[in-house]
XYZ file of C-alpha atoms in Angstrom:
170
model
C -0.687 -15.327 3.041
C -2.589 -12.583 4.975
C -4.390 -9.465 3.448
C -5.153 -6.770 5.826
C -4.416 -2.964 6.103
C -2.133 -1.268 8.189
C -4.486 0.587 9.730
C -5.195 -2.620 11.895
C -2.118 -3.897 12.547
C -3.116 -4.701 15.810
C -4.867 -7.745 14.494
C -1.628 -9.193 12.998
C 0.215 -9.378 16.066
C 1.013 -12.827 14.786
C 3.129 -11.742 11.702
C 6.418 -11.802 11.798
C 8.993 -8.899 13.555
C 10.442 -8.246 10.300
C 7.088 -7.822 8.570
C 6.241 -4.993 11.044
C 10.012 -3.744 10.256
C 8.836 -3.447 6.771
C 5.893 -1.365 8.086
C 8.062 0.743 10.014
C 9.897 1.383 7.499
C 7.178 2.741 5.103
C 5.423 4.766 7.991
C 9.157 6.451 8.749
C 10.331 7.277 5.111
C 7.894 8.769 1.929
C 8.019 5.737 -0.325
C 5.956 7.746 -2.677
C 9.002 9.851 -3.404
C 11.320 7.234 -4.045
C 12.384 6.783 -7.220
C 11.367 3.199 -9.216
C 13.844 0.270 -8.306
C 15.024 -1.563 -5.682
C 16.385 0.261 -2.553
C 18.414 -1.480 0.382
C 17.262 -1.226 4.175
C 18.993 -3.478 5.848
C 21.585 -5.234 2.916
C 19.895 -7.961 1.321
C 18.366 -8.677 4.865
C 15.667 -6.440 3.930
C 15.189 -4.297 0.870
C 12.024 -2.233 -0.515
C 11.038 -2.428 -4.950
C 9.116 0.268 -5.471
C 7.581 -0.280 -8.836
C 4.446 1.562 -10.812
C 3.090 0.028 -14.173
C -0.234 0.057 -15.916
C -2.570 -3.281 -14.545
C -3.070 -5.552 -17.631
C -5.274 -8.746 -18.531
C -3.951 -11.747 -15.844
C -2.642 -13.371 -19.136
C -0.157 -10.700 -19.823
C 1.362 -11.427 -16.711
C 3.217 -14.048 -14.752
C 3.093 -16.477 -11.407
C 5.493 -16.507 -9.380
C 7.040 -17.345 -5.652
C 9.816 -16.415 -3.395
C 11.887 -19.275 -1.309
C 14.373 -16.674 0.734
C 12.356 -13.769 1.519
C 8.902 -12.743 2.475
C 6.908 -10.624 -0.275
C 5.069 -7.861 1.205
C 2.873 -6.019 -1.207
C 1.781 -2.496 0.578
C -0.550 -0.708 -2.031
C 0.412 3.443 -1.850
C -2.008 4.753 -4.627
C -4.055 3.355 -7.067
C -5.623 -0.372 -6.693
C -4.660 -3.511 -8.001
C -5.900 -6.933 -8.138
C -3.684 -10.007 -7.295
C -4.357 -13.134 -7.953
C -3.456 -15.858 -5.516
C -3.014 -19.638 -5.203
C -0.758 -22.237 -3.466
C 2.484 -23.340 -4.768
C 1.725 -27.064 -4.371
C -1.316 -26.410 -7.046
C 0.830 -24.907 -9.860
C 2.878 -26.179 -12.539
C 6.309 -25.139 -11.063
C 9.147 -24.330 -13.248
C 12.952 -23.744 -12.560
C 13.910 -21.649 -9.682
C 16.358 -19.178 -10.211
C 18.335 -18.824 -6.166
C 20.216 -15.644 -7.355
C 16.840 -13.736 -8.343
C 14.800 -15.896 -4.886
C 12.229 -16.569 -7.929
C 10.430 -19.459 -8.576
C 7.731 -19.108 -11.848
C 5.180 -21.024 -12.229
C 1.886 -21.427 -14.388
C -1.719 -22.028 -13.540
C -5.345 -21.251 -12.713
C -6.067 -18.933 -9.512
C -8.001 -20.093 -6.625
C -8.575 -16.700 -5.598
C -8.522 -12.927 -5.577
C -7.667 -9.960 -3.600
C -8.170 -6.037 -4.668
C -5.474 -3.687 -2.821
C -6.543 -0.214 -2.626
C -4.530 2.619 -0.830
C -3.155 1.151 2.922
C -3.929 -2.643 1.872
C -1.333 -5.105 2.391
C -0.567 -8.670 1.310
C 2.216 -10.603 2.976
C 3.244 -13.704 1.020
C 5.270 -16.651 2.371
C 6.941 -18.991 0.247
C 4.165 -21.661 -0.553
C 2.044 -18.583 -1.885
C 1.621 -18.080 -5.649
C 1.032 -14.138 -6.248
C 0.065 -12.943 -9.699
C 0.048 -9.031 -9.845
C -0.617 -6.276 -11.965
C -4.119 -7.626 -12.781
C -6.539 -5.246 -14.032
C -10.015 -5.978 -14.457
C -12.466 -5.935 -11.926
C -16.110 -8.260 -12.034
C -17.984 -6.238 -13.425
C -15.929 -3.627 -15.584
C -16.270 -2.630 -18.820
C -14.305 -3.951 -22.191
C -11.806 -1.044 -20.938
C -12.383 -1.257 -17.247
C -9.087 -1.560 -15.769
C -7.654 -0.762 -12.572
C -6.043 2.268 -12.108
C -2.282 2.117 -12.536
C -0.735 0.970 -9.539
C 1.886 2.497 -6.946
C 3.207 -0.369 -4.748
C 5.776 -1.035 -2.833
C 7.172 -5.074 -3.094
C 9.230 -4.670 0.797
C 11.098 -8.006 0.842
C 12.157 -9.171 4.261
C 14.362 -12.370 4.244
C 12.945 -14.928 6.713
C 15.119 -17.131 8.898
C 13.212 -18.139 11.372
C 9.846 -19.836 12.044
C 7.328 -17.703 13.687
C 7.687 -19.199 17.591
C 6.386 -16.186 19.773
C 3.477 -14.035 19.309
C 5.079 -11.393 21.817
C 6.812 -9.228 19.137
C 6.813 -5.668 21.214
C 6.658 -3.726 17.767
C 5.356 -0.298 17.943
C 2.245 -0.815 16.045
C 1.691 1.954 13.466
């Protein structure tokens, strides 16, 4: 997985093509007026969710992992916390091919807050669990503020076999 923000691109130059497609993409067209749902780029080569919801306790929500496509989480307003881990540590359950989703139960090893330009781009031995609300250190009602994100999903073919992508960075 990799958590950075797009203003530094330039330090990703590593990443995929399609994952600065995906960027592209959100720096060309005003995600923040797009209605809620899923929304096709390229057919099912590429495709944006754009999805807004309250942040809840990490119980209330769910693990989960993606075999076919890339999940890249771009925070547009609000902050959210997501909590990660590896595949290979979970309890994996039946994966569903026509939904690319793969649940799965466990502890997390680890946490990352997006805020407003934040990015996390997870590959399919990552184990994402979003939507979490509480921060250390908040109150009984200290949640994080309703999040705006945008799930782009890119499906992957290829291994990642030169660094030379010639993207215009954002």
């Amino acid at each position: 997985m990799i958590f950075g923000n797009i203003r530094n691109l330039k330090d990703y130059l590593c990443m995929e093509d399609g994952v600065f497609e995906c960027f592209n993409y959100a720096k060309r067209n005003d995600l923040c007026a797009c209605e809620n749902g899923s929304h096709e780029i390229d057919g099912k080569r590429l495709f944006v969710n754009i999805v807004e919801y309250e942040t809840t306790d990490a119980g209330k929500r769910f693990w989960e992992a993606h075999r076919a496509y890339l999940d890249v989480h771009l925070m547009l307003e609000g902050r959210e916390q997501i909590d990660l881990n590896f595949i290979q540590n979970m309890s994996v359950k039946e994966y569903v091919p026509k939904d690319d989703f793969l649940p799965m139960e466990g502890a997390k090893n680890g946490s990352v807050i997006l805020g407003p330009g934040d990015f996390l781009v997870c590959y399919p031995s990552d184990a994402p669990d979003g939507g979490c609300g509480r921060e250390a250190g908040a109150d009984q009602e200290g949640y994080i503020q309703g999040a705006d994100l945008v799930q782009i999903w890119f499906r992957s073919g290829t291994p990642i076999t030169d660094c030379g992508n010639g993207w215009n960075i954002l």
